Amino acid sequence: MKTHSKIVEYHLEASAFSWEISSGKSIEAWGFNKQVPGPELRANVGDTVIVKLTNNLNEQTTIHWHGIRLAAGMDGTDVVQKPVSPGETFEYRFVVPDAGTFWYHSHANETVQMERGMYGALIVEDSTEEIITDAERVFIIDDMKLDAEGAFTKPRWFIPRVVERHDGRQGDTLLINGKENPTIQMFAGHRERWRFINASSARYFVLNLAGREFSIVGTDGGLLESPRPVRSQLITPGERFDIIVGPFEEGDVFSLESLPYNRMTFLRPRREIFATILVGRPAPSVAHVPDTLRTIAQLAASHTEINRRVVLSVGPSLKDGMDFLINGSAHVNDKPVKVGELQVWEVINASLMDHPFHLHGFFFQVLEENGTKPAFTAWKDTINLKPRSKVKIAWMPDNRTGTWMYHCHILEHHQAGMMANFEVVADGMPIKEMAHVHTHHHHH
Ligand code: C2O
Ligand code: CU
């Protein structure tokens, strides 16, 4: 079954262009290869992915490979690389070690660049996976805040500015794969795998298929251990969920929508339609979804002692209305972690609104949510925290030393300071140096 790993090469050009979101309605988008989302990148587990990024924007940019366990230097943040200037090309090169639904997005001036469309899917397949479906689709959820002329605007006055910083930028133009309310046709009797990515700045998307049941089979870090039947699923900015839908009956028409979610901001929660599903004539199905998808080894017992606390809070600020903080400060340098030393972090949301917490480059397992063990095990890189709540997560820093980052994935909160850098450092010093330190000590 083992196939040879290949080199998969892509070229992404970042530029500004006009993008039609529905017939006759265009926006001034920024994106990759003149499309929103950018091209869907695909590779198999173990492949080496090479992406040449050419920047034809009028400002600097970088690409972050959200969820990929790559070397720190390829992570796309401005602490690990010089941002790519207009006219320049940068080559990203990394191995994709895990199967799953990942995505790439700008990691420079994100509140503008991502809002305008600089994101795309990166799907990593594993030929040994036992799930067989009749079709597979990727759905990238986004929204845009446009004025009556369809232009992106920045709030000019103090109060609207404070509100956008507080709530995150959420708009009324709802997009799925860069289009407004597209029609999705599928065959009756078919079962399909749908991969969802929430690429929006701040929208809490509660996936609902007009009440029809579907099964969750995967999340940020790949498959779950077994399918989980549900009727709705919250997908916060940065998160991914893979689901199995169908079979549906011929002639069935229903909407793919988001149920209201109150994330405790000034915004009024509403039910909103993102796409319309049309079920056509029946077709034979080859779908097979096993009850056991894989086994996930438990990283740590739920009572394992905590070795770090990360407190997310929001405090008043004279300049901007609100500050978004980690452990009481904005834009933090957190303590280093050592390779091979299990990390058990308690992430606390001390504020009165929700925040999706994202860790770059590593997957974690949730050991406890508000003191209770979750119902199932999963690999995550982004997790929502409700107001005044906490999660205990475990993750293992493997041998990828360098500077990493965690932050709230509401882009305006990240920008306003709810982020931290930290180092992954090699465990201890080389033996020779340690001997030296020892001798030196004795001289005193
Ligand atoms: Cu998808 Cu630093 O984020
Ligand atoms: Cu936040």
Short mmCIF file of C-alpha atoms and ligand atoms in Angstrom, two decimals:
data_model
loop_
_atom_site.label_atom_id
_atom_site.label_comp_id
_atom_site.label_asym_id
_atom_site.label_seq_id
_atom_site.Cartn_x
_atom_site.Cartn_y
_atom_site.Cartn_z
CA MET A 1 0.00 0.00 0.00
CA LYS A 2 2.91 2.33 0.62
CA THR A 3 3.43 4.75 -2.25
CA HIS A 4 6.56 6.73 -2.88
CA SER A 5 6.59 10.29 -1.70
CA LYS A 6 6.65 12.83 -4.44
CA ILE A 7 7.48 16.46 -4.84
CA VAL A 8 4.37 18.53 -5.46
CA GLU A 9 5.03 21.98 -6.85
CA TYR A 10 2.72 24.99 -7.02
CA HIS A 11 3.09 28.60 -7.96
CA LEU A 12 0.98 31.18 -6.13
CA GLU A 13 0.81 34.76 -7.29
CA ALA A 14 -0.59 37.26 -4.81
CA SER A 15 -2.30 40.19 -6.51
CA ALA A 16 -5.33 42.47 -6.59
CA PHE A 17 -8.09 41.67 -9.09
CA SER A 18 -11.79 41.95 -9.63
CA TRP A 19 -13.75 38.92 -8.40
CA GLU A 20 -17.37 38.18 -9.20
CA ILE A 21 -19.14 36.93 -6.06
CA SER A 22 -22.52 36.63 -7.79
CA SER A 23 -23.80 37.49 -11.21
CA GLY A 24 -23.15 41.18 -11.85
CA LYS A 25 -21.63 41.79 -8.42
CA SER A 26 -17.86 42.11 -8.24
CA ILE A 27 -15.46 43.05 -5.50
CA GLU A 28 -11.91 44.36 -5.50
CA ALA A 29 -10.33 41.23 -4.15
CA TRP A 30 -6.79 40.37 -3.16
CA GLY A 31 -5.88 36.75 -3.52
CA PHE A 32 -3.83 33.99 -5.08
CA ASN A 33 -3.84 33.31 -8.84
CA LYS A 34 -6.71 35.76 -9.33
CA GLN A 35 -9.31 33.63 -7.60
CA VAL A 36 -11.10 33.51 -4.22
CA PRO A 37 -10.34 31.14 -2.58
CA GLY A 38 -6.86 30.57 -3.99
CA PRO A 39 -6.22 27.30 -5.84
CA GLU A 40 -6.94 24.11 -3.91
CA LEU A 41 -3.58 22.49 -3.19
CA ARG A 42 -3.44 18.72 -2.82
CA ALA A 43 -0.72 16.33 -1.75
CA ASN A 44 -0.35 12.88 -0.23
CA VAL A 45 1.00 12.20 3.24
CA GLY A 46 4.80 12.31 3.14
CA ASP A 47 5.03 14.41 -0.01
CA THR A 48 7.27 17.43 -0.19
CA VAL A 49 5.27 20.50 -1.10
CA ILE A 50 7.04 23.38 -2.82
CA VAL A 51 5.13 26.62 -3.22
CA LYS A 52 6.70 29.55 -5.01
CA LEU A 53 4.98 32.70 -3.82
CA THR A 54 5.31 35.75 -6.05
CA ASN A 55 4.04 38.93 -4.48
CA ASN A 56 2.41 41.29 -6.97
CA LEU A 57 0.52 43.25 -4.33
CA ASN A 58 1.53 46.77 -3.37
CA GLU A 59 2.50 45.64 0.11
CA GLN A 60 4.43 42.87 1.85
CA THR A 61 2.93 39.48 2.49
CA THR A 62 3.68 35.95 3.78
CA ILE A 63 1.80 32.64 3.78
CA HIS A 64 1.01 30.63 6.89
CA TRP A 65 0.22 26.91 6.41
CA HIS A 66 -2.43 26.53 9.06
CA GLY A 67 -2.26 23.10 10.73
CA ILE A 68 0.81 21.73 8.91
CA ARG A 69 3.53 20.40 11.21
CA LEU A 70 6.41 21.95 9.28
CA ALA A 71 9.76 23.47 10.29
CA ALA A 72 9.51 26.78 12.15
CA GLY A 73 11.24 28.62 9.32
CA MET A 74 8.42 27.74 6.90
CA ASP A 75 5.58 28.81 9.22
CA GLY A 76 5.08 32.12 7.45
CA THR A 77 5.05 34.49 10.40
CA ASP A 78 7.15 37.65 10.32
CA VAL A 79 9.31 36.40 13.19
CA VAL A 80 10.61 33.46 11.13
CA GLN A 81 10.94 35.06 7.72
CA LYS A 82 11.43 38.41 6.10
CA PRO A 83 8.03 39.34 4.64
CA VAL A 84 7.96 39.03 0.86
CA SER A 85 8.11 42.51 -0.68
CA PRO A 86 6.23 43.57 -3.82
CA GLY A 87 7.90 42.02 -6.89
CA GLU A 88 9.73 39.37 -4.86
CA THR A 89 9.40 35.59 -4.85
CA PHE A 90 9.81 33.29 -1.86
CA GLU A 91 9.92 29.51 -1.94
CA TYR A 92 8.11 27.56 0.77
CA ARG A 93 9.20 23.93 1.02
CA PHE A 94 7.92 21.43 3.57
CA VAL A 95 6.85 17.81 4.05
CA VAL A 96 3.18 17.18 4.84
CA PRO A 97 3.24 14.55 7.62
CA ASP A 98 -0.50 14.30 8.35
CA ALA A 99 -3.64 13.63 6.33
CA GLY A 100 -6.39 16.18 6.80
CA THR A 101 -8.08 19.41 5.84
CA PHE A 102 -5.60 22.25 6.13
CA TRP A 103 -5.49 25.72 4.73
CA TYR A 104 -3.15 28.50 3.82
CA HIS A 105 -3.61 32.20 4.34
CA SER A 106 -1.74 35.47 4.44
CA HIS A 107 -0.02 36.14 7.75
CA ALA A 108 0.71 39.82 7.10
CA ASN A 109 -1.78 42.64 7.59
CA GLU A 110 -4.37 39.85 7.91
CA THR A 111 -7.31 42.06 8.82
CA VAL A 112 -7.04 43.48 5.30
CA GLN A 113 -5.37 40.71 3.29
CA MET A 114 -7.48 37.80 4.57
CA GLU A 115 -10.65 39.87 4.53
CA ARG A 116 -10.07 40.51 0.82
CA GLY A 117 -9.59 36.84 -0.02
CA MET A 118 -6.02 35.69 0.60
CA TYR A 119 -6.70 32.12 1.62
CA GLY A 120 -7.13 28.65 0.15
CA ALA A 121 -7.36 24.95 1.02
CA LEU A 122 -4.48 22.51 1.36
CA ILE A 123 -5.82 18.96 1.39
CA VAL A 124 -3.51 16.13 2.41
CA GLU A 125 -4.71 12.67 1.43
CA ASP A 126 -3.80 9.25 2.73
CA SER A 127 -4.42 6.37 0.35
CA THR A 128 -4.76 3.93 3.27
CA GLU A 129 -7.81 5.75 4.71
CA GLU A 130 -10.80 3.43 4.63
CA ILE A 131 -13.51 6.03 4.04
CA ILE A 132 -14.96 5.78 0.55
CA THR A 133 -17.50 8.36 -0.58
CA ASP A 134 -19.22 9.07 -3.88
CA ALA A 135 -17.78 12.58 -4.07
CA GLU A 136 -15.73 15.01 -2.05
CA ARG A 137 -16.09 18.78 -1.80
CA VAL A 138 -14.25 21.50 0.04
CA PHE A 139 -16.29 24.40 1.41
CA ILE A 140 -14.52 27.54 2.58
CA ILE A 141 -16.72 29.79 4.67
CA ASP A 142 -16.17 33.54 4.66
CA ASP A 143 -18.02 36.80 4.85
CA MET A 144 -17.18 40.28 3.69
CA LYS A 145 -18.18 43.67 4.97
CA LEU A 146 -18.93 45.79 1.91
CA ASP A 147 -20.64 49.14 1.42
CA ALA A 148 -23.60 49.71 -0.92
CA GLU A 149 -21.22 49.96 -3.91
CA GLY A 150 -19.60 46.65 -3.05
CA ALA A 151 -16.38 48.27 -1.81
CA PHE A 152 -14.37 47.33 1.27
CA THR A 153 -14.38 50.17 3.77
CA LYS A 154 -12.66 50.82 7.03
CA PRO A 155 -14.72 52.43 9.78
CA ARG A 156 -13.72 56.12 9.91
CA TRP A 157 -15.20 57.20 13.22
CA PHE A 158 -14.11 56.27 16.71
CA ILE A 159 -17.18 54.28 17.81
CA PRO A 160 -17.49 52.09 14.67
CA ARG A 161 -13.71 51.54 14.86
CA VAL A 162 -13.96 50.41 18.46
CA VAL A 163 -16.87 48.12 17.59
CA GLU A 164 -14.96 46.44 14.75
CA ARG A 165 -11.95 45.93 16.99
CA HIS A 166 -14.18 44.55 19.73
CA ASP A 167 -16.40 42.25 17.66
CA GLY A 168 -14.05 41.42 14.83
CA ARG A 169 -14.98 42.31 11.28
CA GLN A 170 -18.18 40.53 10.34
CA GLY A 171 -20.07 41.40 7.19
CA ASP A 172 -23.38 40.66 5.53
CA THR A 173 -21.92 39.32 2.28
CA LEU A 174 -21.82 35.59 2.95
CA LEU A 175 -19.46 33.53 0.83
CA ILE A 176 -18.87 29.88 0.28
CA ASN A 177 -15.88 29.24 -1.97
CA GLY A 178 -15.92 32.91 -2.93
CA LYS A 179 -19.54 32.93 -4.13
CA GLU A 180 -22.83 34.20 -2.72
CA ASN A 181 -25.46 31.52 -2.19
CA PRO A 182 -24.21 29.04 -4.82
CA THR A 183 -26.32 26.06 -5.87
CA ILE A 184 -24.83 22.67 -5.11
CA GLN A 185 -26.16 19.68 -7.01
CA MET A 186 -25.78 16.14 -5.83
CA PHE A 187 -27.23 12.76 -6.75
CA ALA A 188 -29.97 11.13 -4.70
CA GLY A 189 -28.62 8.10 -2.85
CA HIS A 190 -25.07 9.40 -2.78
CA ARG A 191 -22.96 9.98 0.29
CA GLU A 192 -20.34 12.68 0.06
CA ARG A 193 -17.46 13.94 2.16
CA TRP A 194 -17.58 17.67 2.76
CA ARG A 195 -14.54 19.42 4.18
CA PHE A 196 -15.34 22.73 5.90
CA ILE A 197 -12.84 25.50 6.59
CA ASN A 198 -13.81 28.71 8.35
CA ALA A 199 -11.63 31.42 6.76
CA SER A 200 -13.62 34.39 8.00
CA SER A 201 -12.22 37.14 10.18
CA ALA A 202 -14.68 36.68 13.00
CA ARG A 203 -17.81 34.73 12.02
CA TYR A 204 -19.03 31.86 14.19
CA PHE A 205 -20.49 29.41 11.69
CA VAL A 206 -22.95 26.85 13.07
CA LEU A 207 -23.25 24.33 10.26
CA ASN A 208 -26.79 23.12 9.69
CA LEU A 209 -28.36 21.33 6.72
CA ALA A 210 -31.92 22.44 7.42
CA GLY A 211 -32.06 19.94 10.27
CA ARG A 212 -30.81 16.88 8.37
CA GLU A 213 -28.44 14.59 10.21
CA PHE A 214 -24.78 14.36 9.17
CA SER A 215 -21.70 12.68 10.61
CA ILE A 216 -18.49 14.33 11.69
CA VAL A 217 -15.53 12.19 10.69
CA GLY A 218 -12.61 14.57 11.02
CA THR A 219 -11.38 17.85 12.40
CA ASP A 220 -8.22 20.04 12.42
CA GLY A 221 -5.71 17.19 12.78
CA GLY A 222 -7.44 14.56 10.63
CA LEU A 223 -9.89 11.75 11.30
CA LEU A 224 -11.69 11.15 14.58
CA GLU A 225 -11.75 7.63 16.01
CA SER A 226 -15.32 7.08 14.86
CA PRO A 227 -18.05 9.03 13.04
CA ARG A 228 -20.22 11.25 15.23
CA PRO A 229 -23.80 11.83 14.04
CA VAL A 230 -25.05 15.38 14.72
CA ARG A 231 -27.50 17.94 13.33
CA SER A 232 -25.32 21.01 13.76
CA GLN A 233 -21.68 21.84 14.39
CA LEU A 234 -20.02 25.08 15.45
CA ILE A 235 -17.02 25.93 13.26
CA THR A 236 -15.09 28.93 14.57
CA PRO A 237 -12.54 30.98 12.57
CA GLY A 238 -9.56 28.75 11.76
CA GLU A 239 -11.28 25.44 12.53
CA ARG A 240 -11.99 22.58 10.11
CA PHE A 241 -14.55 19.81 10.17
CA ASP A 242 -14.96 16.92 7.72
CA ILE A 243 -18.48 15.53 7.53
CA ILE A 244 -20.33 12.79 5.67
CA VAL A 245 -23.68 13.84 4.19
CA GLY A 246 -26.47 11.89 2.58
CA PRO A 247 -28.08 9.87 1.25
CA PHE A 248 -30.82 12.36 0.31
CA GLU A 249 -33.95 11.83 -1.73
CA GLU A 250 -34.58 12.93 -5.31
CA GLY A 251 -36.10 16.40 -5.46
CA ASP A 252 -34.96 17.42 -2.00
CA VAL A 253 -34.00 21.11 -1.85
CA PHE A 254 -32.53 22.59 1.30
CA SER A 255 -30.16 25.26 2.47
CA LEU A 256 -26.70 24.97 3.88
CA GLU A 257 -26.93 27.49 6.64
CA SER A 258 -25.52 28.81 9.84
CA LEU A 259 -27.72 28.79 12.93
CA PRO A 260 -27.61 31.80 15.24
CA TYR A 261 -24.72 31.84 17.68
CA ASN A 262 -24.38 34.40 20.40
CA ARG A 263 -20.69 35.07 20.90
CA MET A 264 -21.50 37.89 23.30
CA THR A 265 -20.57 40.83 21.12
CA PHE A 266 -22.68 43.77 19.93
CA LEU A 267 -23.80 41.71 16.91
CA ARG A 268 -27.25 40.22 16.90
CA PRO A 269 -27.13 36.44 16.23
CA ARG A 270 -29.09 35.36 13.14
CA ARG A 271 -29.78 32.32 11.01
CA GLU A 272 -28.07 32.78 7.62
CA ILE A 273 -28.07 30.92 4.32
CA PHE A 274 -24.73 30.19 2.63
CA ALA A 275 -25.74 27.80 -0.20
CA THR A 276 -28.64 25.83 -1.63
CA ILE A 277 -28.48 22.08 -2.13
CA LEU A 278 -30.45 20.48 -4.98
CA VAL A 279 -30.78 16.71 -4.95
CA GLY A 280 -31.19 15.33 -8.46
CA ARG A 281 -31.86 11.89 -9.91
CA PRO A 282 -30.66 8.80 -8.04
CA ALA A 283 -27.30 7.22 -8.78
CA PRO A 284 -25.68 4.06 -7.41
CA SER A 285 -23.46 4.56 -4.37
CA VAL A 286 -20.09 3.02 -3.58
CA ALA A 287 -19.83 4.83 -0.25
CA HIS A 288 -18.41 3.05 2.76
CA VAL A 289 -17.81 4.74 6.11
CA PRO A 290 -16.39 2.32 8.70
CA ASP A 291 -17.36 2.59 12.38
CA THR A 292 -13.69 2.73 13.34
CA LEU A 293 -11.77 5.37 11.45
CA ARG A 294 -8.49 5.11 13.37
CA THR A 295 -7.20 5.03 16.93
CA ILE A 296 -5.75 8.13 18.55
CA ALA A 297 -3.35 7.53 21.41
CA GLN A 298 -4.19 9.61 24.47
CA LEU A 299 -1.35 12.11 25.01
CA ALA A 300 -2.00 12.45 28.75
CA ALA A 301 -4.54 11.58 31.43
CA SER A 302 -7.08 14.30 32.11
CA HIS A 303 -5.79 14.89 35.66
CA THR A 304 -2.19 15.54 34.49
CA GLU A 305 -0.66 18.54 36.23
CA ILE A 306 -0.72 21.83 34.39
CA ASN A 307 2.64 23.37 33.49
CA ARG A 308 1.46 26.64 31.96
CA ARG A 309 -1.48 29.01 32.16
CA VAL A 310 -2.51 31.22 29.27
CA VAL A 311 -5.10 33.82 30.19
CA LEU A 312 -7.04 35.58 27.45
CA SER A 313 -8.62 38.82 28.57
CA VAL A 314 -10.08 42.04 27.29
CA GLY A 315 -9.48 45.28 29.11
CA PRO A 316 -10.38 48.92 28.58
CA SER A 317 -7.88 51.01 26.67
CA LEU A 318 -7.85 54.78 26.42
CA LYS A 319 -6.63 54.80 22.84
CA ASP A 320 -8.73 52.13 21.12
CA GLY A 321 -11.60 51.34 23.46
CA MET A 322 -10.39 47.83 24.27
CA ASP A 323 -7.12 45.91 24.60
CA PHE A 324 -6.91 42.22 23.80
CA LEU A 325 -4.45 40.54 26.10
CA ILE A 326 -2.51 37.36 26.88
CA ASN A 327 -1.56 37.06 30.54
CA GLY A 328 -2.30 40.74 31.03
CA SER A 329 -0.21 42.16 28.16
CA ALA A 330 -0.59 42.71 24.45
CA HIS A 331 1.75 41.03 21.89
CA VAL A 332 3.55 38.78 24.35
CA ASN A 333 6.79 36.80 24.39
CA ASP A 334 5.92 33.69 26.36
CA LYS A 335 8.45 31.35 28.05
CA PRO A 336 10.19 28.72 25.91
CA VAL A 337 9.20 25.04 25.90
CA LYS A 338 11.62 22.13 25.62
CA VAL A 339 11.64 19.46 22.94
CA GLY A 340 10.16 16.26 24.31
CA GLU A 341 8.64 17.87 27.41
CA LEU A 342 4.90 17.29 27.49
CA GLN A 343 3.00 20.57 27.58
CA VAL A 344 -0.17 20.69 29.64
CA TRP A 345 -1.64 24.13 29.32
CA GLU A 346 -4.68 25.61 30.91
CA VAL A 347 -6.09 28.21 28.55
CA ILE A 348 -8.47 30.53 30.36
CA ASN A 349 -10.89 32.95 28.81
CA ALA A 350 -11.36 35.60 31.47
CA SER A 351 -13.32 37.86 29.14
CA LEU A 352 -17.05 38.15 28.47
CA MET A 353 -16.90 37.12 24.79
CA ASP A 354 -15.81 34.02 22.83
CA HIS A 355 -12.27 33.54 21.44
CA PRO A 356 -10.94 30.78 19.13
CA PHE A 357 -7.44 29.88 20.42
CA HIS A 358 -4.98 28.71 17.73
CA LEU A 359 -1.56 27.09 18.24
CA HIS A 360 0.79 27.17 15.25
CA GLY A 361 2.68 24.07 14.08
CA PHE A 362 1.49 21.51 16.64
CA PHE A 363 -1.70 19.60 17.37
CA PHE A 364 -3.09 19.37 20.86
CA GLN A 365 -5.64 17.18 22.58
CA VAL A 366 -8.25 18.65 24.86
CA LEU A 367 -7.95 16.92 28.26
CA GLU A 368 -10.68 18.89 29.99
CA GLU A 369 -13.21 21.55 29.17
CA ASN A 370 -14.25 23.43 32.30
CA GLY A 371 -13.10 20.49 34.38
CA THR A 372 -14.81 17.72 32.40
CA LYS A 373 -13.22 15.24 30.05
CA PRO A 374 -14.53 15.69 26.50
CA ALA A 375 -16.72 12.96 25.00
CA PHE A 376 -14.17 11.99 22.35
CA THR A 377 -10.49 12.36 21.46
CA ALA A 378 -9.37 14.53 18.57
CA TRP A 379 -6.31 16.34 17.29
CA LYS A 380 -6.94 20.07 17.24
CA ASP A 381 -5.01 23.24 16.46
CA THR A 382 -7.86 25.68 17.09
CA ILE A 383 -10.40 25.53 19.91
CA ASN A 384 -13.17 27.87 20.93
CA LEU A 385 -13.40 29.27 24.42
CA LYS A 386 -16.72 30.53 25.60
CA PRO A 387 -16.83 33.56 27.94
CA ARG A 388 -15.39 32.80 31.39
CA SER A 389 -14.37 29.27 30.49
CA LYS A 390 -11.19 27.21 30.37
CA VAL A 391 -9.70 24.27 28.54
CA LYS A 392 -6.81 22.04 29.53
CA ILE A 393 -4.82 20.98 26.49
CA ALA A 394 -1.83 18.68 26.02
CA TRP A 395 0.73 18.82 23.24
CA MET A 396 4.20 17.49 22.60
CA PRO A 397 6.93 19.77 21.27
CA ASP A 398 8.76 17.50 18.84
CA ASN A 399 12.17 18.19 17.39
CA ARG A 400 11.19 21.39 15.52
CA THR A 401 13.00 24.11 17.38
CA GLY A 402 12.42 27.76 16.58
CA THR A 403 9.92 30.51 17.14
CA TRP A 404 6.24 29.62 17.18
CA MET A 405 3.07 31.43 17.99
CA TYR A 406 -0.39 31.14 19.45
CA HIS A 407 -3.22 33.62 19.13
CA CYS A 408 -6.92 34.30 18.96
CA HIS A 409 -8.07 33.57 15.38
CA ILE A 410 -10.47 36.52 15.36
CA LEU A 411 -8.14 38.58 13.20
CA GLU A 412 -8.91 41.92 14.85
CA HIS A 413 -8.21 40.44 18.30
CA HIS A 414 -4.93 38.93 17.10
CA GLN A 415 -3.94 42.31 15.67
CA ALA A 416 -5.01 44.10 18.85
CA GLY A 417 -2.57 42.02 20.91
CA MET A 418 -4.14 38.67 21.79
CA MET A 419 -1.10 36.73 20.59
CA ALA A 420 2.20 35.36 21.88
CA ASN A 421 5.47 34.12 20.42
CA PHE A 422 7.48 31.44 22.17
CA GLU A 423 10.52 29.30 21.44
CA VAL A 424 10.74 25.55 21.18
CA VAL A 425 14.29 24.83 22.42
CA ALA A 426 16.44 21.70 22.40
CA ASP A 427 16.32 19.85 25.70
CA GLY A 428 19.38 20.80 27.77
CA MET A 429 22.86 21.51 26.51
CA PRO A 430 25.19 19.15 24.64
CA ILE A 431 27.16 16.87 27.04
CA LYS A 432 30.48 18.61 26.34
CA GLU A 433 29.19 22.04 27.30
CA MET A 434 27.58 20.66 30.42
CA ALA A 435 30.95 19.22 31.54
CA HIS A 436 32.47 22.61 30.93
CA VAL A 437 29.87 24.37 33.05
CA HIS A 438 30.47 21.82 35.80
CA THR A 439 34.25 22.39 35.87
CA HIS A 440 33.81 26.11 35.72
CA HIS A 441 31.49 25.95 38.71
CA HIS A 442 34.16 24.22 40.79
CA HIS A 443 36.63 27.03 40.26
CA HIS A 444 34.53 29.32 42.43
CU1 C2O B 1 -4.58 30.55 10.78
CU2 C2O B 1 -1.59 32.55 12.92
O1 C2O B 1 -3.10 31.57 11.87
CU CU B 2 -10.61 36.85 20.29
#
